[in-house]
Coordinates of C-alpha atoms and ligand atoms in Angstrom, one line a residue:
M1 CA 0.6 -21.0 20.1
S2 CA -2.9 -20.9 21.4
A3 CA -5.3 -18.1 20.7
N4 CA -4.9 -16.7 24.2
D5 CA -1.2 -16.2 24.2
R6 CA -1.2 -14.9 20.6
A7 CA 0.1 -11.3 20.3
N8 CA -2.5 -8.6 20.3
F9 CA -2.6 -4.9 19.5
G10 CA -3.0 -3.3 22.8
S11 CA -5.4 -0.5 21.9
K12 CA -8.0 0.6 19.4
L13 CA -5.8 3.4 18.3
G14 CA -3.0 0.9 17.7
V15 CA -5.3 -1.2 15.6
I16 CA -6.3 1.7 13.4
L17 CA -2.8 3.3 13.1
A18 CA -1.1 0.0 12.3
S19 CA -3.7 -0.9 9.6
A20 CA -3.7 2.6 8.2
G21 CA 0.1 2.3 8.2
S22 CA -0.2 -0.7 5.9
A23 CA -2.6 1.1 3.6
V24 CA -1.0 4.4 3.4
G25 CA 2.2 4.0 1.4
L26 CA 3.9 4.8 -1.9
G27 CA 0.6 3.8 -3.4
N28 CA -0.9 7.0 -2.0
I29 CA 1.9 9.5 -2.5
W30 CA 3.7 8.1 -5.5
R31 CA 1.2 5.9 -7.5
F32 CA -2.1 7.8 -6.9
P33 CA -1.0 11.2 -8.2
S34 CA 0.6 9.7 -11.3
E35 CA -2.5 7.6 -12.0
L36 CA -4.7 10.6 -11.5
G37 CA -2.5 12.7 -13.6
S38 CA -2.5 10.3 -16.5
N39 CA -6.3 9.5 -16.2
G40 CA -7.8 13.0 -16.4
G41 CA -7.7 14.4 -12.9
A42 CA -10.9 14.9 -10.9
A43 CA -13.0 12.5 -12.9
F44 CA -10.6 9.7 -11.8
L45 CA -10.8 10.9 -8.2
L46 CA -14.6 10.5 -8.2
V47 CA -14.5 7.0 -9.6
Y48 CA -11.8 6.1 -7.2
L49 CA -13.9 7.2 -4.2
L50 CA -16.8 5.0 -5.5
C51 CA -14.5 2.1 -5.8
I52 CA -13.2 2.5 -2.2
M53 CA -16.8 2.5 -0.9
F54 CA -18.3 -0.3 -2.9
L55 CA -15.4 -2.5 -3.6
G56 CA -12.5 -1.8 -1.2
L57 CA -14.5 -1.5 2.0
P58 CA -16.4 -4.8 1.7
V59 CA -13.3 -6.7 0.8
M60 CA -11.4 -5.1 3.7
V61 CA -14.1 -6.1 6.2
S62 CA -13.8 -9.6 4.9
E63 CA -10.1 -9.8 5.3
F64 CA -10.5 -8.4 8.8
L65 CA -13.1 -11.0 9.7
I66 CA -11.1 -13.9 8.3
G67 CA -8.1 -12.9 10.3
R68 CA -9.8 -12.1 13.6
R69 CA -12.0 -15.2 13.5
S70 CA -9.1 -17.6 12.9
Q71 CA -6.4 -15.9 15.0
A72 CA -3.8 -17.2 12.7
N73 CA -1.5 -16.2 9.8
T74 CA -3.2 -15.9 6.5
A75 CA -2.5 -19.3 5.1
T76 CA -3.5 -21.1 8.3
A77 CA -6.6 -18.9 8.6
Y78 CA -8.3 -20.5 5.6
Q79 CA -7.3 -23.9 6.9
K80 CA -9.1 -23.2 10.1
L81 CA -12.2 -21.7 8.6
A82 CA -12.5 -24.2 5.7
P83 CA -10.8 -27.4 6.9
G84 CA -10.1 -30.0 4.2
S85 CA -10.8 -27.6 1.4
K86 CA -8.5 -26.0 -1.1
W87 CA -9.2 -22.5 0.2
H88 CA -5.9 -22.3 2.1
Y89 CA -4.3 -21.8 -1.3
V90 CA -5.8 -18.3 -1.3
G91 CA -4.0 -17.6 2.0
L92 CA -0.7 -19.1 0.6
M93 CA -1.1 -17.0 -2.5
G94 CA -1.4 -13.9 -0.2
V95 CA 1.9 -14.9 1.6
F96 CA 3.6 -15.4 -1.7
S97 CA 2.4 -12.1 -3.2
A98 CA 3.4 -10.2 0.0
F99 CA 6.9 -11.8 -0.4
L100 CA 7.2 -10.7 -4.0
I101 CA 5.7 -7.2 -3.4
L102 CA 8.1 -6.6 -0.5
S103 CA 11.0 -7.5 -2.8
Y104 CA 10.3 -4.9 -5.4
Y105 CA 8.5 -2.3 -3.2
V106 CA 11.6 -2.0 -1.1
V107 CA 13.5 -0.9 -4.3
V108 CA 11.2 2.1 -4.6
A109 CA 11.3 2.6 -0.9
G110 CA 15.1 2.7 -1.2
W111 CA 14.8 5.5 -3.8
T112 CA 12.8 7.5 -1.3
L113 CA 15.6 7.1 1.2
E114 CA 18.2 8.2 -1.3
Y115 CA 16.1 11.2 -2.3
T116 CA 15.7 12.1 1.4
V117 CA 19.5 12.1 1.7
A118 CA 19.9 14.1 -1.5
S119 CA 17.3 16.7 -0.3
V120 CA 18.9 17.0 3.1
T121 CA 22.3 17.5 1.6
N122 CA 20.8 20.0 -0.8
S123 CA 21.9 18.2 -3.9
F124 CA 19.0 19.3 -5.9
T125 CA 20.4 22.5 -7.4
D126 CA 19.2 24.6 -10.3
G127 CA 20.0 23.2 -13.6
T128 CA 20.3 19.6 -12.5
D129 CA 19.0 17.2 -15.2
Y130 CA 16.7 15.1 -13.1
T131 CA 16.0 12.4 -15.7
K132 CA 19.8 11.8 -15.7
F133 CA 20.0 12.1 -11.9
F134 CA 17.3 9.4 -11.5
G135 CA 18.7 7.2 -14.3
D136 CA 22.2 7.4 -12.9
F137 CA 21.0 6.5 -9.4
V138 CA 18.8 3.6 -10.3
S139 CA 21.4 2.1 -12.6
N140 CA 24.2 2.4 -10.0
P141 CA 24.5 -1.1 -8.6
W142 CA 26.2 -0.2 -5.4
K143 CA 24.1 2.7 -4.4
S144 CA 20.7 1.2 -5.2
S145 CA 21.6 -2.1 -3.5
L146 CA 22.9 -0.2 -0.4
Y147 CA 19.5 1.6 -0.1
V148 CA 17.6 -1.7 -0.4
V149 CA 19.7 -3.2 2.4
L150 CA 19.2 -0.1 4.5
F151 CA 15.4 -0.1 4.0
M152 CA 15.1 -3.8 4.8
L153 CA 17.2 -3.3 7.9
L154 CA 14.8 -0.5 9.1
T155 CA 11.9 -2.8 8.5
H156 CA 13.6 -5.7 10.2
V157 CA 14.3 -3.6 13.4
V158 CA 10.6 -2.9 13.8
I159 CA 9.5 -6.5 13.0
V160 CA 11.8 -8.3 15.5
R161 CA 10.4 -6.2 18.3
G162 CA 7.1 -8.0 17.9
V163 CA 3.5 -6.9 17.3
T164 CA 2.9 -4.7 20.3
D165 CA 6.4 -3.3 21.0
G166 CA 7.4 -3.2 17.3
I167 CA 4.5 -2.7 14.8
E168 CA 2.0 -1.0 17.1
R169 CA 4.5 1.2 18.9
F170 CA 6.2 2.4 15.8
S171 CA 2.9 3.0 14.0
K172 CA 1.8 5.1 16.9
V173 CA 4.8 7.3 16.4
M174 CA 5.2 7.2 12.6
M175 CA 1.6 7.7 11.5
P176 CA 0.9 10.9 13.5
L177 CA 4.2 12.2 12.3
L178 CA 3.3 11.4 8.7
L179 CA -0.1 13.0 9.1
F180 CA 1.5 16.1 10.7
I181 CA 4.0 16.4 7.9
I182 CA 1.4 16.0 5.2
C183 CA -0.9 18.7 6.8
I184 CA 2.0 21.2 6.9
L185 CA 2.8 20.4 3.2
V186 CA -0.8 20.9 2.3
I187 CA -0.9 24.3 3.9
C188 CA 2.3 25.3 2.1
A189 CA 0.9 24.0 -1.2
F190 CA -1.9 26.6 -1.0
S191 CA 0.7 29.4 -1.2
M192 CA 2.3 28.1 -4.4
P193 CA 1.8 30.2 -7.6
G194 CA 0.1 27.3 -9.4
A195 CA -2.2 26.5 -6.5
S196 CA -5.6 27.3 -8.1
E197 CA -4.7 25.6 -11.3
G198 CA -3.5 22.5 -9.5
L199 CA -6.6 22.3 -7.3
N200 CA -8.8 22.7 -10.3
F201 CA -7.2 19.8 -12.0
L202 CA -7.7 17.7 -8.9
L203 CA -11.2 18.8 -7.9
K204 CA -13.2 19.9 -10.9
P205 CA -14.4 16.8 -12.7
D206 CA -14.8 16.7 -16.4
F207 CA -17.1 13.7 -16.9
S208 CA -16.3 13.4 -20.6
K209 CA -13.0 11.9 -19.3
V210 CA -14.6 8.9 -17.6
T211 CA -13.7 6.0 -19.9
T212 CA -13.5 2.3 -19.1
K213 CA -9.8 2.6 -18.8
V214 CA -10.3 5.3 -16.1
V215 CA -12.7 3.2 -14.2
L216 CA -10.5 0.1 -14.3
S217 CA -7.4 2.0 -13.4
A218 CA -9.3 3.6 -10.4
M219 CA -10.4 0.2 -9.2
G220 CA -6.8 -1.2 -9.5
Q221 CA -5.5 1.8 -7.6
A222 CA -8.1 1.4 -4.8
F223 CA -7.1 -2.2 -4.4
F224 CA -3.4 -1.5 -4.2
S225 CA -3.8 1.5 -2.0
M226 CA -6.0 -0.3 0.6
S227 CA -3.5 -3.3 0.7
L228 CA -6.1 -5.7 -0.3
G229 CA -5.7 -9.3 -1.4
M230 CA -2.3 -9.7 0.1
G231 CA -3.0 -11.0 3.6
C232 CA -1.7 -7.9 5.2
L233 CA -5.0 -6.8 6.8
C234 CA -5.9 -10.4 7.5
T235 CA -2.7 -10.9 9.4
Y236 CA -3.1 -7.7 11.3
A237 CA -6.7 -8.6 12.1
S238 CA -5.5 -11.8 13.8
Y239 CA -4.0 -9.5 16.4
F240 CA -7.3 -7.5 16.9
G241 CA -9.2 -7.9 20.2
R242 CA -12.6 -9.5 20.4
D243 CA -14.2 -6.1 21.0
T244 CA -12.7 -4.4 17.9
N245 CA -15.5 -3.0 15.7
L246 CA -14.4 -4.4 12.3
L247 CA -16.7 -2.2 10.1
R248 CA -15.7 1.0 12.0
T249 CA -12.0 0.1 11.8
A250 CA -12.3 -0.5 8.1
G251 CA -14.1 2.8 7.7
S252 CA -11.4 4.7 9.6
V253 CA -8.6 3.0 7.6
A254 CA -10.3 3.7 4.3
A255 CA -10.9 7.3 5.3
I256 CA -7.3 7.9 6.4
D257 CA -6.0 6.2 3.3
T258 CA -8.2 8.3 1.0
M259 CA -7.4 11.5 2.8
V260 CA -3.7 11.0 2.5
A261 CA -4.1 10.2 -1.2
V262 CA -6.1 13.4 -1.8
M263 CA -3.7 15.4 0.3
A264 CA -0.8 14.1 -1.8
G265 CA -2.6 15.4 -4.8
I266 CA -3.2 18.7 -3.2
I267 CA 0.6 19.0 -2.6
I268 CA 1.8 17.6 -5.9
F269 CA -0.4 19.3 -8.5
P270 CA 0.0 22.9 -7.3
A271 CA 3.7 22.2 -7.2
V272 CA 3.7 20.9 -10.8
Y273 CA 1.6 23.7 -12.1
S274 CA 3.9 26.2 -10.4
V275 CA 6.8 25.4 -12.8
P276 CA 6.2 26.1 -16.4
G277 CA 6.9 23.3 -18.8
L278 CA 6.2 20.4 -16.3
S279 CA 3.5 18.0 -17.1
V280 CA 0.9 16.4 -14.7
D281 CA 0.9 13.2 -16.7
A282 CA 4.6 12.4 -16.2
G283 CA 3.5 9.0 -14.8
P284 CA 5.6 7.1 -12.3
S285 CA 8.5 9.5 -12.7
L286 CA 6.4 12.4 -11.4
V287 CA 7.7 12.1 -7.8
F288 CA 11.3 11.2 -8.7
V289 CA 12.0 13.2 -11.8
T290 CA 9.6 16.1 -11.9
L291 CA 9.3 17.0 -8.3
P292 CA 12.9 17.2 -6.9
N293 CA 13.4 20.7 -7.9
V294 CA 9.9 21.9 -8.1
F295 CA 9.8 23.1 -4.5
N296 CA 13.0 25.1 -4.9
I297 CA 11.8 26.7 -8.1
A298 CA 8.3 27.4 -6.8
F299 CA 9.7 28.9 -3.7
H300 CA 12.6 30.7 -5.4
N301 CA 11.9 33.8 -3.3
A302 CA 12.1 31.9 -0.1
P303 CA 14.8 29.2 -0.6
V304 CA 14.7 28.0 3.0
L305 CA 11.1 27.2 2.6
G306 CA 11.7 25.3 -0.6
Y307 CA 14.5 23.3 1.2
V308 CA 12.3 22.5 4.2
F309 CA 9.4 21.6 1.9
S310 CA 11.4 19.1 -0.2
V311 CA 13.1 17.5 2.8
M312 CA 9.7 17.0 4.5
F313 CA 8.2 15.6 1.3
Y314 CA 10.8 12.9 1.0
V315 CA 10.7 12.1 4.7
L316 CA 7.0 11.7 4.2
L317 CA 7.6 9.2 1.5
V318 CA 10.0 7.2 3.6
L319 CA 7.6 7.0 6.6
A320 CA 4.7 6.0 4.3
A321 CA 6.8 3.3 2.6
L322 CA 8.2 2.0 5.9
T323 CA 4.8 1.4 7.5
S324 CA 3.8 -0.6 4.4
T325 CA 7.0 -2.7 4.2
I326 CA 6.5 -3.6 7.8
S327 CA 3.0 -5.0 7.1
L328 CA 4.3 -6.9 4.1
H329 CA 7.1 -8.3 6.1
E330 CA 4.7 -9.3 8.9
V331 CA 2.6 -11.4 6.6
V332 CA 5.5 -13.6 5.7
T333 CA 7.2 -13.6 9.1
A334 CA 3.9 -14.6 10.8
Y335 CA 3.4 -17.4 8.3
I336 CA 7.0 -18.8 8.4
S337 CA 7.3 -18.7 12.2
E338 CA 3.9 -20.2 12.9
R339 CA 4.0 -22.8 10.1
F340 CA 7.5 -24.0 10.7
K341 CA 7.4 -23.4 14.5
L342 CA 10.3 -21.0 14.4
A343 CA 11.0 -18.3 16.9
R344 CA 9.6 -15.0 15.6
K345 CA 13.2 -13.6 15.4
T346 CA 14.4 -16.5 13.3
G347 CA 11.4 -16.2 11.0
A348 CA 12.1 -12.5 10.6
Y349 CA 15.7 -13.1 9.7
V350 CA 14.7 -15.6 7.0
V351 CA 12.3 -13.0 5.5
T352 CA 14.7 -10.1 5.7
I353 CA 17.6 -12.0 4.2
S354 CA 15.7 -13.5 1.3
C355 CA 13.8 -10.3 0.5
T356 CA 17.0 -8.3 0.6
V357 CA 18.6 -10.7 -1.9
L358 CA 15.6 -10.5 -4.2
G359 CA 15.3 -6.8 -3.7
I360 CA 18.9 -6.3 -4.8
L361 CA 18.3 -8.4 -7.8
C362 CA 15.2 -6.4 -8.6
S363 CA 17.1 -3.1 -8.2
L364 CA 19.8 -4.4 -10.5
S365 CA 17.2 -4.9 -13.2
F366 CA 17.5 -1.1 -13.8
G367 CA 21.2 -1.4 -14.4
V368 CA 23.6 -4.3 -14.8
L369 CA 20.8 -6.9 -15.1
K370 CA 18.8 -4.9 -17.6
G371 CA 19.3 -7.5 -20.3
F372 CA 18.0 -10.3 -18.1
T373 CA 14.4 -10.6 -18.9
L374 CA 11.6 -13.2 -18.5
F375 CA 8.5 -12.9 -20.7
D376 CA 10.0 -9.6 -21.9
M377 CA 10.1 -8.1 -18.5
G378 CA 13.0 -7.3 -16.2
L379 CA 12.8 -8.7 -12.7
F380 CA 11.3 -5.6 -11.1
D381 CA 8.5 -5.4 -13.7
L382 CA 8.0 -9.2 -13.5
F383 CA 7.5 -9.1 -9.8
D384 CA 5.1 -6.1 -10.1
F385 CA 3.2 -7.9 -12.8
V386 CA 2.9 -11.2 -11.1
S387 CA 1.9 -9.9 -7.7
A388 CA 0.1 -6.6 -8.1
K389 CA -1.5 -7.3 -11.4
F390 CA -2.2 -11.0 -11.2
L391 CA -2.1 -12.5 -7.7
M392 CA -3.5 -9.5 -5.9
P393 CA -6.8 -9.1 -7.8
L394 CA -7.2 -12.8 -8.1
S395 CA -7.0 -13.4 -4.3
G396 CA -9.1 -10.3 -3.7
M397 CA -11.9 -11.8 -5.8
L398 CA -11.5 -15.1 -4.1
I399 CA -11.7 -13.5 -0.7
A400 CA -15.0 -11.9 -1.7
I401 CA -16.3 -15.2 -3.0
F402 CA -15.1 -17.0 0.1
T403 CA -16.9 -14.7 2.5
G404 CA -20.0 -14.1 0.3
W405 CA -20.6 -17.6 -0.9
Y406 CA -18.6 -20.2 1.2
L407 CA -18.4 -19.0 4.8
E408 CA -21.4 -19.7 6.9
R409 CA -23.5 -16.6 7.1
K410 CA -23.7 -16.8 10.9
I411 CA -19.9 -16.6 11.2
V412 CA -19.8 -13.6 9.0
F413 CA -22.7 -12.0 11.0
D414 CA -21.1 -12.8 14.4
E415 CA -17.8 -11.3 13.4
V416 CA -19.1 -8.2 11.8
T417 CA -21.6 -7.5 14.7
N418 CA -19.3 -8.8 17.5
Y419 CA -21.9 -11.5 18.3
G420 CA -24.9 -9.2 17.9
S421 CA -23.6 -6.5 20.1
I422 CA -23.1 -3.9 17.3
R423 CA -26.0 -2.9 15.1
M424 CA -25.3 -3.5 11.4
P425 CA -28.2 -2.1 9.3
L426 CA -26.2 -2.5 6.1
F427 CA -25.5 -6.2 6.5
K428 CA -27.6 -7.2 3.4
L429 CA -25.9 -4.6 1.3
Y430 CA -22.5 -5.9 2.5
I431 CA -23.4 -9.4 1.5
F432 CA -24.7 -8.3 -1.9
L433 CA -21.5 -6.4 -2.6
L434 CA -19.4 -9.5 -1.7
K435 CA -21.5 -12.0 -3.6
Y436 CA -22.0 -10.2 -6.8
F437 CA -20.5 -6.7 -7.2
A438 CA -17.0 -7.3 -6.0
P439 CA -16.3 -10.6 -7.9
I440 CA -17.6 -9.2 -11.2
A441 CA -15.8 -5.8 -10.7
I442 CA -12.5 -7.4 -9.7
M443 CA -12.8 -9.9 -12.5
S444 CA -12.9 -7.0 -15.0
I445 CA -9.9 -5.3 -13.5
F446 CA -8.1 -8.6 -13.7
I447 CA -8.9 -9.1 -17.4
N448 CA -8.1 -5.5 -18.2
E449 CA -4.7 -5.8 -16.5
L450 CA -4.0 -9.1 -18.2
V451 CA -4.8 -8.0 -21.7
K452 CA -3.0 -4.6 -21.4
Ligands
LIG1 N1 -1.1 -0.1 0.3 C1 0.3 0.2 0.2 C2 0.5 1.5 -0.5 O1 -0.4 2.2 -0.8 C3 0.9 -0.9 -0.7 C4 0.7 -2.3 -0.1 C5 0.0 -3.2 -0.9 C6 1.1 -2.6 1.1 C7 -0.3 -4.4 -0.5 C8 0.7 -3.8 1.6 C9 0.1 -4.7 0.8 O2 1.6 1.8 -0.9

């Protein structure tokens, strides 16, 4: 396929909403509050914001420029920009990690679908033991597999429609809907009895809580949340037009992503503080074990409101997860169909079928396959470890080194300034961050995650 007949996002809004769709996901609504809760609240938020600005943004711009310059899937992109070198392994690593991440991310995505169904059918009643509810669900092989299949099918339906009619069109519907729902939920959160306590926890920093563990967790979270190091944004950028302002797009995506994470905190912490006995540092089970009934209890005087609130919350999770699974799927589909010269539809089927099988195996690691471990980890944890904690920071660091040290400075300048037509006063700072700050910072997350 030549660069000219390559698919393209049709509009600037499409570019921003699709990229923001990739970034905004379970990472914002599920992982961010639990990380913030277990890392001391507002102090974590502050460090997180610094990481987004000085680490996430430069790497995001780099992914954008690699994708847009090469007009190719992630693996081919490096081959085009650095022919004859080993850099294409970085791209291949991205494709491989996207494949692994999709296979376990879809398991949690499936849980959000199940919880949506449970909240719509009003199954969250007073007195339910949610730890048991969650445990029973994740260990039920049929149910959890069914939801993996359903979620992969939803993702597939969007992907086979293509870049413009699928990804862009759906992002343009799903993202505004997601932002609308989250705004409503934020407004409702202010009326909860625990609102001021929850907001205090989120917004009033206690600097004595900033430890190296907090800094490193915040960096890891920024990375995950912005979908970096996985080829997602690089693949999407290969569909950007020549006139797309890469820096501004990265700024908008980072702003939306951060806003959604903070808003998720504004919803969740007041809810948790509204029910006595619940803890903000419940970790990953916060959303699935602590929250189901929180809305009903917090709104016990207005049960309808509690019902609407919890349905909206889980629909929000589904939408967020879906726009991210779409982007992960696209990385692999673009690679397979371009590399093996397959029709896009065929490529998409290959990815859907193989990820569904792996996804089911991952979901079974909470039940019948619990005993099957490699390096002491079940399949789900192993995939999470290898991709999110190993391959992702590694390729992020290499991307920074590639753009900062290897790529010709003129190429970087031309892409970031659209051949000199956009002013870029911070270019030197950008290069400095890529050359020195990002590699060193990412290396430290990396080592931290490995020795944990
Ligand atoms: N950024 C997504 C989230 O916050 C997760 C993701 C990571 C998606 C990497 C694509 C690539 O949930």
